[in-house]
Amino acid sequence: MKLRLLLIEDEPEIRRFTRNALEKADFAVDEADSLLTATHALNHAKPDLILLDLGLPDGDGLQLIDRIRNWSSTPILVLSARSQEQQKVDALHAGADDFLVKPFGIAEMVARVQALLRRHHKQAEDETPIVRFGDVEVDFSRHLVVKQGVAVHLTAIEFKLLGVLIRQAGKVVTQSALMQQVWGNSQQDNSHYLRIYISRLRKKLENDPSRPVYLLNELGVGYRFKN
């Protein structure tokens, strides 16, 4: 069975050539041209990956990313004319998995889609449903984190980063490996993202963020999850 993608784009010409390229790559493609039609599509089917334009006629695509991340970890590739670094950061923080600036090459777009799907499927296969450390419980199947019996809100990026570290518990994961697995190849030069998100995880999960017990820094190399 073909993997099914949802293409959310309001420009008919861009939608046409993007869909043609994806279908030639052997994907099944559904289309939406607004937040409203995208919501209807998501209510009726669960795509394997979403390609999303941020500038939609009835709202900002960031709103949709935020809603999707409340219930799904489906990979999201943003296709947008917004090229400033902060705009990319905003999309990634909201829960996008990768960001491709328009105009983009068809071959690169298809390659990004394929890479995101491979990474997502591998993570799903590797994940242990429930992991406990200290007074924290992480339920991967429900996308839920609880500390001392109280639910802790993690952004999509925070949850993904935590998952990568947990799956390699006890091992030092290099900064470049973490950047690639969490943000993809497009953000390799922005390693400061990693420090920011590790700090946020410590504040939410460690009893004393200044003296972390579980999310450890291996100076000059990367990070290690110790259970």
JSON list of C-alpha atoms in Angstrom, two decimals:
[
{"chain": "A", "resi": 1, "resn": "MET", "atom": "CA", "xyz": [0.00, 0.00, 0.00]},
{"chain": "A", "resi": 2, "resn": "LYS", "atom": "CA", "xyz": [1.29, 3.46, -0.88]},
{"chain": "A", "resi": 3, "resn": "LEU", "atom": "CA", "xyz": [2.13, 5.90, 1.86]},
{"chain": "A", "resi": 4, "resn": "ARG", "atom": "CA", "xyz": [-0.40, 8.75, 1.94]},
{"chain": "A", "resi": 5, "resn": "LEU", "atom": "CA", "xyz": [0.61, 12.39, 2.16]},
{"chain": "A", "resi": 6, "resn": "LEU", "atom": "CA", "xyz": [-1.49, 15.49, 2.79]},
{"chain": "A", "resi": 7, "resn": "LEU", "atom": "CA", "xyz": [-0.41, 18.54, 0.78]},
{"chain": "A", "resi": 8, "resn": "ILE", "atom": "CA", "xyz": [-1.74, 21.80, 2.24]},
{"chain": "A", "resi": 9, "resn": "GLU", "atom": "CA", "xyz": [-1.07, 24.62, -0.24]},
{"chain": "A", "resi": 10, "resn": "ASP", "atom": "CA", "xyz": [-3.30, 27.43, -1.51]},
{"chain": "A", "resi": 11, "resn": "GLU", "atom": "CA", "xyz": [-1.42, 28.16, -4.78]},
{"chain": "A", "resi": 12, "resn": "PRO", "atom": "CA", "xyz": [-2.90, 25.85, -7.47]},
{"chain": "A", "resi": 13, "resn": "GLU", "atom": "CA", "xyz": [0.25, 25.80, -9.61]},
{"chain": "A", "resi": 14, "resn": "ILE", "atom": "CA", "xyz": [2.56, 24.93, -6.72]},
{"chain": "A", "resi": 15, "resn": "ARG", "atom": "CA", "xyz": [0.06, 22.33, -5.54]},
{"chain": "A", "resi": 16, "resn": "ARG", "atom": "CA", "xyz": [-0.06, 20.77, -9.03]},
{"chain": "A", "resi": 17, "resn": "PHE", "atom": "CA", "xyz": [3.67, 20.36, -9.62]},
{"chain": "A", "resi": 18, "resn": "THR", "atom": "CA", "xyz": [4.30, 19.27, -6.02]},
{"chain": "A", "resi": 19, "resn": "ARG", "atom": "CA", "xyz": [1.59, 16.63, -6.22]},
{"chain": "A", "resi": 20, "resn": "ASN", "atom": "CA", "xyz": [2.88, 15.38, -9.59]},
{"chain": "A", "resi": 21, "resn": "ALA", "atom": "CA", "xyz": [6.40, 15.00, -8.20]},
{"chain": "A", "resi": 22, "resn": "LEU", "atom": "CA", "xyz": [5.19, 13.12, -5.13]},
{"chain": "A", "resi": 23, "resn": "GLU", "atom": "CA", "xyz": [2.98, 10.80, -7.16]},
{"chain": "A", "resi": 24, "resn": "LYS", "atom": "CA", "xyz": [5.93, 10.04, -9.47]},
{"chain": "A", "resi": 25, "resn": "ALA", "atom": "CA", "xyz": [7.82, 9.07, -6.32]},
{"chain": "A", "resi": 26, "resn": "ASP", "atom": "CA", "xyz": [5.03, 6.55, -5.64]},
{"chain": "A", "resi": 27, "resn": "PHE", "atom": "CA", "xyz": [3.13, 8.39, -2.91]},
{"chain": "A", "resi": 28, "resn": "ALA", "atom": "CA", "xyz": [-0.64, 8.83, -2.71]},
{"chain": "A", "resi": 29, "resn": "VAL", "atom": "CA", "xyz": [-1.46, 12.52, -2.26]},
{"chain": "A", "resi": 30, "resn": "ASP", "atom": "CA", "xyz": [-4.50, 14.28, -0.80]},
{"chain": "A", "resi": 31, "resn": "GLU", "atom": "CA", "xyz": [-4.86, 18.05, -1.18]},
{"chain": "A", "resi": 32, "resn": "ALA", "atom": "CA", "xyz": [-6.14, 20.96, 0.90]},
{"chain": "A", "resi": 33, "resn": "ASP", "atom": "CA", "xyz": [-6.02, 24.69, 0.13]},
{"chain": "A", "resi": 34, "resn": "SER", "atom": "CA", "xyz": [-6.89, 26.21, 3.53]},
{"chain": "A", "resi": 35, "resn": "LEU", "atom": "CA", "xyz": [-6.93, 25.54, 7.25]},
{"chain": "A", "resi": 36, "resn": "LEU", "atom": "CA", "xyz": [-10.60, 24.58, 6.99]},
{"chain": "A", "resi": 37, "resn": "THR", "atom": "CA", "xyz": [-10.18, 22.01, 4.22]},
{"chain": "A", "resi": 38, "resn": "ALA", "atom": "CA", "xyz": [-7.02, 20.69, 5.90]},
{"chain": "A", "resi": 39, "resn": "THR", "atom": "CA", "xyz": [-8.93, 20.16, 9.15]},
{"chain": "A", "resi": 40, "resn": "HIS", "atom": "CA", "xyz": [-11.66, 18.28, 7.28]},
{"chain": "A", "resi": 41, "resn": "ALA", "atom": "CA", "xyz": [-9.03, 16.10, 5.57]},
{"chain": "A", "resi": 42, "resn": "LEU", "atom": "CA", "xyz": [-7.32, 15.29, 8.88]},
{"chain": "A", "resi": 43, "resn": "ASN", "atom": "CA", "xyz": [-10.66, 14.41, 10.47]},
{"chain": "A", "resi": 44, "resn": "HIS", "atom": "CA", "xyz": [-11.32, 11.81, 7.78]},
{"chain": "A", "resi": 45, "resn": "ALA", "atom": "CA", "xyz": [-7.88, 10.26, 7.28]},
{"chain": "A", "resi": 46, "resn": "LYS", "atom": "CA", "xyz": [-4.53, 10.03, 9.03]},
{"chain": "A", "resi": 47, "resn": "PRO", "atom": "CA", "xyz": [-1.73, 10.86, 6.57]},
{"chain": "A", "resi": 48, "resn": "ASP", "atom": "CA", "xyz": [1.75, 9.40, 6.93]},
{"chain": "A", "resi": 49, "resn": "LEU", "atom": "CA", "xyz": [3.24, 12.88, 6.41]},
{"chain": "A", "resi": 50, "resn": "ILE", "atom": "CA", "xyz": [1.99, 16.45, 6.00]},
{"chain": "A", "resi": 51, "resn": "LEU", "atom": "CA", "xyz": [3.44, 19.08, 3.66]},
{"chain": "A", "resi": 52, "resn": "LEU", "atom": "CA", "xyz": [2.29, 22.49, 4.84]},
{"chain": "A", "resi": 53, "resn": "ASP", "atom": "CA", "xyz": [2.40, 26.02, 3.47]},
{"chain": "A", "resi": 54, "resn": "LEU", "atom": "CA", "xyz": [2.29, 28.56, 6.31]},
{"chain": "A", "resi": 55, "resn": "GLY", "atom": "CA", "xyz": [0.59, 31.40, 4.44]},
{"chain": "A", "resi": 56, "resn": "LEU", "atom": "CA", "xyz": [-2.95, 30.12, 4.03]},
{"chain": "A", "resi": 57, "resn": "PRO", "atom": "CA", "xyz": [-5.97, 32.29, 3.12]},
{"chain": "A", "resi": 58, "resn": "ASP", "atom": "CA", "xyz": [-7.86, 31.65, 6.37]},
{"chain": "A", "resi": 59, "resn": "GLY", "atom": "CA", "xyz": [-5.00, 31.72, 8.86]},
{"chain": "A", "resi": 60, "resn": "ASP", "atom": "CA", "xyz": [-1.40, 30.92, 9.67]},
{"chain": "A", "resi": 61, "resn": "GLY", "atom": "CA", "xyz": [-0.19, 27.35, 9.22]},
{"chain": "A", "resi": 62, "resn": "LEU", "atom": "CA", "xyz": [1.49, 27.56, 12.63]},
{"chain": "A", "resi": 63, "resn": "GLN", "atom": "CA", "xyz": [-1.98, 27.31, 14.15]},
{"chain": "A", "resi": 64, "resn": "LEU", "atom": "CA", "xyz": [-2.52, 24.00, 12.40]},
{"chain": "A", "resi": 65, "resn": "ILE", "atom": "CA", "xyz": [0.86, 22.63, 13.49]},
{"chain": "A", "resi": 66, "resn": "ASP", "atom": "CA", "xyz": [0.00, 23.44, 17.09]},
{"chain": "A", "resi": 67, "resn": "ARG", "atom": "CA", "xyz": [-3.38, 21.69, 16.83]},
{"chain": "A", "resi": 68, "resn": "ILE", "atom": "CA", "xyz": [-1.90, 18.61, 15.16]},
{"chain": "A", "resi": 69, "resn": "ARG", "atom": "CA", "xyz": [0.77, 18.26, 17.83]},
{"chain": "A", "resi": 70, "resn": "ASN", "atom": "CA", "xyz": [-1.92, 18.02, 20.50]},
{"chain": "A", "resi": 71, "resn": "TRP", "atom": "CA", "xyz": [-2.81, 14.55, 19.24]},
{"chain": "A", "resi": 72, "resn": "SER", "atom": "CA", "xyz": [-0.34, 13.33, 16.62]},
{"chain": "A", "resi": 73, "resn": "SER", "atom": "CA", "xyz": [3.41, 12.96, 15.94]},
{"chain": "A", "resi": 74, "resn": "THR", "atom": "CA", "xyz": [2.86, 12.73, 12.16]},
{"chain": "A", "resi": 75, "resn": "PRO", "atom": "CA", "xyz": [5.91, 14.25, 10.40]},
{"chain": "A", "resi": 76, "resn": "ILE", "atom": "CA", "xyz": [5.34, 17.80, 9.11]},
{"chain": "A", "resi": 77, "resn": "LEU", "atom": "CA", "xyz": [7.45, 19.36, 6.35]},
{"chain": "A", "resi": 78, "resn": "VAL", "atom": "CA", "xyz": [6.88, 23.11, 6.02]},
{"chain": "A", "resi": 79, "resn": "LEU", "atom": "CA", "xyz": [7.06, 24.56, 2.51]},
{"chain": "A", "resi": 80, "resn": "SER", "atom": "CA", "xyz": [7.16, 28.32, 2.85]},
{"chain": "A", "resi": 81, "resn": "ALA", "atom": "CA", "xyz": [8.41, 31.54, 1.30]},
{"chain": "A", "resi": 82, "resn": "ARG", "atom": "CA", "xyz": [9.31, 32.73, 4.82]},
{"chain": "A", "resi": 83, "resn": "SER", "atom": "CA", "xyz": [13.09, 32.59, 4.88]},
{"chain": "A", "resi": 84, "resn": "GLN", "atom": "CA", "xyz": [14.17, 34.46, 8.01]},
{"chain": "A", "resi": 85, "resn": "GLU", "atom": "CA", "xyz": [15.79, 32.36, 10.73]},
{"chain": "A", "resi": 86, "resn": "GLN", "atom": "CA", "xyz": [13.25, 33.33, 13.39]},
{"chain": "A", "resi": 87, "resn": "GLN", "atom": "CA", "xyz": [10.39, 32.25, 11.14]},
{"chain": "A", "resi": 88, "resn": "LYS", "atom": "CA", "xyz": [12.02, 28.85, 10.73]},
{"chain": "A", "resi": 89, "resn": "VAL", "atom": "CA", "xyz": [12.59, 28.64, 14.49]},
{"chain": "A", "resi": 90, "resn": "ASP", "atom": "CA", "xyz": [8.93, 29.46, 15.14]},
{"chain": "A", "resi": 91, "resn": "ALA", "atom": "CA", "xyz": [7.78, 26.65, 12.84]},
{"chain": "A", "resi": 92, "resn": "LEU", "atom": "CA", "xyz": [10.19, 24.12, 14.35]},
{"chain": "A", "resi": 93, "resn": "HIS", "atom": "CA", "xyz": [9.23, 25.18, 17.87]},
{"chain": "A", "resi": 94, "resn": "ALA", "atom": "CA", "xyz": [5.55, 24.75, 17.01]},
{"chain": "A", "resi": 95, "resn": "GLY", "atom": "CA", "xyz": [6.29, 21.16, 16.04]},
{"chain": "A", "resi": 96, "resn": "ALA", "atom": "CA", "xyz": [7.36, 21.07, 12.39]},
{"chain": "A", "resi": 97, "resn": "ASP", "atom": "CA", "xyz": [10.00, 18.44, 11.61]},
{"chain": "A", "resi": 98, "resn": "ASP", "atom": "CA", "xyz": [11.69, 20.22, 8.72]},
{"chain": "A", "resi": 99, "resn": "PHE", "atom": "CA", "xyz": [11.49, 23.48, 6.77]},
{"chain": "A", "resi": 100, "resn": "LEU", "atom": "CA", "xyz": [12.03, 24.02, 3.04]},
{"chain": "A", "resi": 101, "resn": "VAL", "atom": "CA", "xyz": [12.11, 27.55, 1.64]},
{"chain": "A", "resi": 102, "resn": "LYS", "atom": "CA", "xyz": [10.31, 28.38, -1.60]},
{"chain": "A", "resi": 103, "resn": "PRO", "atom": "CA", "xyz": [11.28, 28.22, -4.37]},
{"chain": "A", "resi": 104, "resn": "PHE", "atom": "CA", "xyz": [12.63, 24.72, -3.78]},
{"chain": "A", "resi": 105, "resn": "GLY", "atom": "CA", "xyz": [13.95, 21.94, -5.98]},
{"chain": "A", "resi": 106, "resn": "ILE", "atom": "CA", "xyz": [11.62, 19.02, -6.56]},
{"chain": "A", "resi": 107, "resn": "ALA", "atom": "CA", "xyz": [14.37, 16.44, -6.01]},
{"chain": "A", "resi": 108, "resn": "GLU", "atom": "CA", "xyz": [15.30, 17.97, -2.65]},
{"chain": "A", "resi": 109, "resn": "MET", "atom": "CA", "xyz": [11.65, 18.14, -1.58]},
{"chain": "A", "resi": 110, "resn": "VAL", "atom": "CA", "xyz": [11.09, 14.45, -2.36]},
{"chain": "A", "resi": 111, "resn": "ALA", "atom": "CA", "xyz": [14.34, 13.53, -0.60]},
{"chain": "A", "resi": 112, "resn": "ARG", "atom": "CA", "xyz": [13.27, 15.48, 2.52]},
{"chain": "A", "resi": 113, "resn": "VAL", "atom": "CA", "xyz": [9.93, 13.65, 2.54]},
{"chain": "A", "resi": 114, "resn": "GLN", "atom": "CA", "xyz": [11.58, 10.27, 2.24]},
{"chain": "A", "resi": 115, "resn": "ALA", "atom": "CA", "xyz": [14.12, 11.07, 4.97]},
{"chain": "A", "resi": 116, "resn": "LEU", "atom": "CA", "xyz": [11.41, 12.25, 7.39]},
{"chain": "A", "resi": 117, "resn": "LEU", "atom": "CA", "xyz": [9.38, 9.11, 6.80]},
{"chain": "A", "resi": 118, "resn": "ARG", "atom": "CA", "xyz": [12.39, 6.83, 7.37]},
{"chain": "A", "resi": 119, "resn": "ARG", "atom": "CA", "xyz": [13.27, 8.62, 10.61]},
{"chain": "A", "resi": 120, "resn": "HIS", "atom": "CA", "xyz": [9.68, 8.60, 11.86]},
{"chain": "A", "resi": 121, "resn": "HIS", "atom": "CA", "xyz": [9.17, 4.89, 11.16]},
{"chain": "A", "resi": 122, "resn": "LYS", "atom": "CA", "xyz": [12.47, 3.96, 12.81]},
{"chain": "A", "resi": 123, "resn": "GLN", "atom": "CA", "xyz": [11.60, 5.96, 15.92]},
{"chain": "A", "resi": 124, "resn": "ALA", "atom": "CA", "xyz": [8.18, 4.29, 16.11]},
{"chain": "A", "resi": 125, "resn": "GLU", "atom": "CA", "xyz": [9.80, 0.83, 15.89]},
{"chain": "A", "resi": 126, "resn": "ASP", "atom": "CA", "xyz": [12.45, 1.62, 18.50]},
{"chain": "A", "resi": 127, "resn": "GLU", "atom": "CA", "xyz": [10.26, 3.25, 21.12]},
{"chain": "A", "resi": 128, "resn": "THR", "atom": "CA", "xyz": [9.48, 1.45, 24.38]},
{"chain": "A", "resi": 129, "resn": "PRO", "atom": "CA", "xyz": [5.84, 2.35, 25.20]},
{"chain": "A", "resi": 130, "resn": "ILE", "atom": "CA", "xyz": [6.50, 3.55, 28.77]},
{"chain": "A", "resi": 131, "resn": "VAL", "atom": "CA", "xyz": [9.77, 4.67, 30.37]},
{"chain": "A", "resi": 132, "resn": "ARG", "atom": "CA", "xyz": [10.16, 5.72, 34.02]},
{"chain": "A", "resi": 133, "resn": "PHE", "atom": "CA", "xyz": [13.03, 7.60, 35.65]},
{"chain": "A", "resi": 134, "resn": "GLY", "atom": "CA", "xyz": [12.91, 9.16, 39.09]},
{"chain": "A", "resi": 135, "resn": "ASP", "atom": "CA", "xyz": [9.42, 10.59, 39.54]},
{"chain": "A", "resi": 136, "resn": "VAL", "atom": "CA", "xyz": [8.90, 10.99, 35.78]},
{"chain": "A", "resi": 137, "resn": "GLU", "atom": "CA", "xyz": [6.93, 8.69, 33.48]},
{"chain": "A", "resi": 138, "resn": "VAL", "atom": "CA", "xyz": [7.09, 8.99, 29.68]},
{"chain": "A", "resi": 139, "resn": "ASP", "atom": "CA", "xyz": [4.34, 7.26, 27.71]},
{"chain": "A", "resi": 140, "resn": "PHE", "atom": "CA", "xyz": [5.39, 7.26, 24.05]},
{"chain": "A", "resi": 141, "resn": "SER", "atom": "CA", "xyz": [2.21, 5.64, 22.76]},
{"chain": "A", "resi": 142, "resn": "ARG", "atom": "CA", "xyz": [0.08, 8.43, 24.27]},
{"chain": "A", "resi": 143, "resn": "HIS", "atom": "CA", "xyz": [2.65, 11.21, 23.75]},
{"chain": "A", "resi": 144, "resn": "LEU", "atom": "CA", "xyz": [2.38, 11.95, 27.48]},
{"chain": "A", "resi": 145, "resn": "VAL", "atom": "CA", "xyz": [4.86, 12.97, 30.20]},
{"chain": "A", "resi": 146, "resn": "VAL", "atom": "CA", "xyz": [3.93, 12.90, 33.90]},
{"chain": "A", "resi": 147, "resn": "LYS", "atom": "CA", "xyz": [6.04, 14.13, 36.85]},
{"chain": "A", "resi": 148, "resn": "GLN", "atom": "CA", "xyz": [4.93, 13.43, 40.40]},
{"chain": "A", "resi": 149, "resn": "GLY", "atom": "CA", "xyz": [1.53, 12.46, 39.05]},
{"chain": "A", "resi": 150, "resn": "VAL", "atom": "CA", "xyz": [1.02, 15.74, 37.17]},
{"chain": "A", "resi": 151, "resn": "ALA", "atom": "CA", "xyz": [1.05, 16.00, 33.37]},
{"chain": "A", "resi": 152, "resn": "VAL", "atom": "CA", "xyz": [3.98, 18.02, 32.01]},
{"chain": "A", "resi": 153, "resn": "HIS", "atom": "CA", "xyz": [3.54, 19.86, 28.72]},
{"chain": "A", "resi": 154, "resn": "LEU", "atom": "CA", "xyz": [6.41, 19.28, 26.31]},
{"chain": "A", "resi": 155, "resn": "THR", "atom": "CA", "xyz": [6.53, 20.86, 22.88]},
{"chain": "A", "resi": 156, "resn": "ALA", "atom": "CA", "xyz": [6.87, 18.49, 19.93]},
{"chain": "A", "resi": 157, "resn": "ILE", "atom": "CA", "xyz": [10.59, 19.25, 19.64]},
{"chain": "A", "resi": 158, "resn": "GLU", "atom": "CA", "xyz": [11.17, 18.74, 23.38]},
{"chain": "A", "resi": 159, "resn": "PHE", "atom": "CA", "xyz": [9.35, 15.40, 23.27]},
{"chain": "A", "resi": 160, "resn": "LYS", "atom": "CA", "xyz": [11.30, 14.27, 20.22]},
{"chain": "A", "resi": 161, "resn": "LEU", "atom": "CA", "xyz": [14.65, 15.26, 21.77]},
{"chain": "A", "resi": 162, "resn": "LEU", "atom": "CA", "xyz": [13.80, 13.44, 25.00]},
{"chain": "A", "resi": 163, "resn": "GLY", "atom": "CA", "xyz": [12.84, 10.37, 23.01]},
{"chain": "A", "resi": 164, "resn": "VAL", "atom": "CA", "xyz": [16.13, 10.31, 21.08]},
{"chain": "A", "resi": 165, "resn": "LEU", "atom": "CA", "xyz": [18.12, 10.48, 24.33]},
{"chain": "A", "resi": 166, "resn": "ILE", "atom": "CA", "xyz": [15.99, 7.86, 26.10]},
{"chain": "A", "resi": 167, "resn": "ARG", "atom": "CA", "xyz": [16.32, 5.40, 23.21]},
{"chain": "A", "resi": 168, "resn": "GLN", "atom": "CA", "xyz": [20.11, 5.63, 23.56]},
{"chain": "A", "resi": 169, "resn": "ALA", "atom": "CA", "xyz": [20.17, 5.64, 27.37]},
{"chain": "A", "resi": 170, "resn": "GLY", "atom": "CA", "xyz": [23.66, 5.44, 28.83]},
{"chain": "A", "resi": 171, "resn": "LYS", "atom": "CA", "xyz": [25.33, 6.42, 25.57]},
{"chain": "A", "resi": 172, "resn": "VAL", "atom": "CA", "xyz": [26.80, 9.79, 24.72]},
{"chain": "A", "resi": 173, "resn": "VAL", "atom": "CA", "xyz": [24.93, 11.20, 21.71]},
{"chain": "A", "resi": 174, "resn": "THR", "atom": "CA", "xyz": [26.94, 13.82, 19.86]},
{"chain": "A", "resi": 175, "resn": "GLN", "atom": "CA", "xyz": [25.54, 17.27, 19.22]},
{"chain": "A", "resi": 176, "resn": "SER", "atom": "CA", "xyz": [25.57, 16.69, 15.46]},
{"chain": "A", "resi": 177, "resn": "ALA", "atom": "CA", "xyz": [23.71, 13.38, 15.82]},
{"chain": "A", "resi": 178, "resn": "LEU", "atom": "CA", "xyz": [21.06, 14.98, 18.01]},
{"chain": "A", "resi": 179, "resn": "MET", "atom": "CA", "xyz": [20.65, 17.88, 15.60]},
{"chain": "A", "resi": 180, "resn": "GLN", "atom": "CA", "xyz": [20.24, 15.51, 12.66]},
{"chain": "A", "resi": 181, "resn": "GLN", "atom": "CA", "xyz": [17.75, 13.21, 14.40]},
{"chain": "A", "resi": 182, "resn": "VAL", "atom": "CA", "xyz": [15.61, 15.97, 15.90]},
{"chain": "A", "resi": 183, "resn": "TRP", "atom": "CA", "xyz": [15.82, 18.83, 13.39]},
{"chain": "A", "resi": 184, "resn": "GLY", "atom": "CA", "xyz": [17.14, 17.15, 10.23]},
{"chain": "A", "resi": 185, "resn": "ASN", "atom": "CA", "xyz": [19.98, 18.19, 7.99]},
{"chain": "A", "resi": 186, "resn": "SER", "atom": "CA", "xyz": [18.60, 21.68, 7.40]},
{"chain": "A", "resi": 187, "resn": "GLN", "atom": "CA", "xyz": [19.49, 22.90, 10.91]},
{"chain": "A", "resi": 188, "resn": "GLN", "atom": "CA", "xyz": [23.00, 21.48, 11.39]},
{"chain": "A", "resi": 189, "resn": "ASP", "atom": "CA", "xyz": [24.53, 24.95, 11.71]},
{"chain": "A", "resi": 190, "resn": "ASN", "atom": "CA", "xyz": [22.19, 26.01, 14.53]},
{"chain": "A", "resi": 191, "resn": "SER", "atom": "CA", "xyz": [23.56, 23.98, 17.44]},
{"chain": "A", "resi": 192, "resn": "HIS", "atom": "CA", "xyz": [22.44, 26.66, 19.91]},
{"chain": "A", "resi": 193, "resn": "TYR", "atom": "CA", "xyz": [18.91, 25.25, 19.48]},
{"chain": "A", "resi": 194, "resn": "LEU", "atom": "CA", "xyz": [20.13, 22.12, 21.26]},
{"chain": "A", "resi": 195, "resn": "ARG", "atom": "CA", "xyz": [21.37, 23.97, 24.36]},
{"chain": "A", "resi": 196, "resn": "ILE", "atom": "CA", "xyz": [18.09, 25.86, 24.59]},
{"chain": "A", "resi": 197, "resn": "TYR", "atom": "CA", "xyz": [15.93, 22.74, 24.41]},
{"chain": "A", "resi": 198, "resn": "ILE", "atom": "CA", "xyz": [18.08, 20.71, 26.81]},
{"chain": "A", "resi": 199, "resn": "SER", "atom": "CA", "xyz": [17.76, 23.57, 29.29]},
{"chain": "A", "resi": 200, "resn": "ARG", "atom": "CA", "xyz": [13.98, 23.56, 28.89]},
{"chain": "A", "resi": 201, "resn": "LEU", "atom": "CA", "xyz": [13.79, 19.80, 29.44]},
{"chain": "A", "resi": 202, "resn": "ARG", "atom": "CA", "xyz": [15.87, 20.07, 32.59]},
{"chain": "A", "resi": 203, "resn": "LYS", "atom": "CA", "xyz": [13.62, 22.79, 34.00]},
{"chain": "A", "resi": 204, "resn": "LYS", "atom": "CA", "xyz": [10.56, 20.64, 33.38]},
{"chain": "A", "resi": 205, "resn": "LEU", "atom": "CA", "xyz": [11.87, 17.21, 34.39]},
{"chain": "A", "resi": 206, "resn": "GLU", "atom": "CA", "xyz": [14.86, 17.52, 36.72]},
{"chain": "A", "resi": 207, "resn": "ASN", "atom": "CA", "xyz": [14.28, 18.21, 40.42]},
{"chain": "A", "resi": 208, "resn": "ASP", "atom": "CA", "xyz": [17.27, 20.57, 40.39]},
{"chain": "A", "resi": 209, "resn": "PRO", "atom": "CA", "xyz": [17.94, 21.82, 36.82]},
{"chain": "A", "resi": 210, "resn": "SER", "atom": "CA", "xyz": [21.28, 23.29, 37.90]},
{"chain": "A", "resi": 211, "resn": "ARG", "atom": "CA", "xyz": [22.41, 19.82, 39.01]},
{"chain": "A", "resi": 212, "resn": "PRO", "atom": "CA", "xyz": [20.87, 17.45, 36.47]},
{"chain": "A", "resi": 213, "resn": "VAL", "atom": "CA", "xyz": [20.73, 13.76, 37.29]},
{"chain": "A", "resi": 214, "resn": "TYR", "atom": "CA", "xyz": [19.22, 12.38, 34.08]},
{"chain": "A", "resi": 215, "resn": "LEU", "atom": "CA", "xyz": [19.98, 14.80, 31.23]},
{"chain": "A", "resi": 216, "resn": "LEU", "atom": "CA", "xyz": [23.75, 15.05, 31.39]},
{"chain": "A", "resi": 217, "resn": "ASN", "atom": "CA", "xyz": [26.16, 17.16, 29.38]},
{"chain": "A", "resi": 218, "resn": "GLU", "atom": "CA", "xyz": [29.35, 15.54, 28.09]},
{"chain": "A", "resi": 219, "resn": "LEU", "atom": "CA", "xyz": [31.43, 18.69, 27.65]},
{"chain": "A", "resi": 220, "resn": "GLY", "atom": "CA", "xyz": [32.41, 19.38, 24.08]},
{"chain": "A", "resi": 221, "resn": "VAL", "atom": "CA", "xyz": [30.83, 16.16, 22.80]},
{"chain": "A", "resi": 222, "resn": "GLY", "atom": "CA", "xyz": [27.10, 15.97, 23.37]},
{"chain": "A", "resi": 223, "resn": "TYR", "atom": "CA", "xyz": [24.53, 14.71, 25.86]},
{"chain": "A", "resi": 224, "resn": "ARG", "atom": "CA", "xyz": [23.66, 11.49, 27.68]},
{"chain": "A", "resi": 225, "resn": "PHE", "atom": "CA", "xyz": [20.47, 10.23, 29.31]},
{"chain": "A", "resi": 226, "resn": "LYS", "atom": "CA", "xyz": [21.20, 8.38, 32.55]},
{"chain": "A", "resi": 227, "resn": "ASN", "atom": "CA", "xyz": [18.43, 6.24, 34.01]}
]
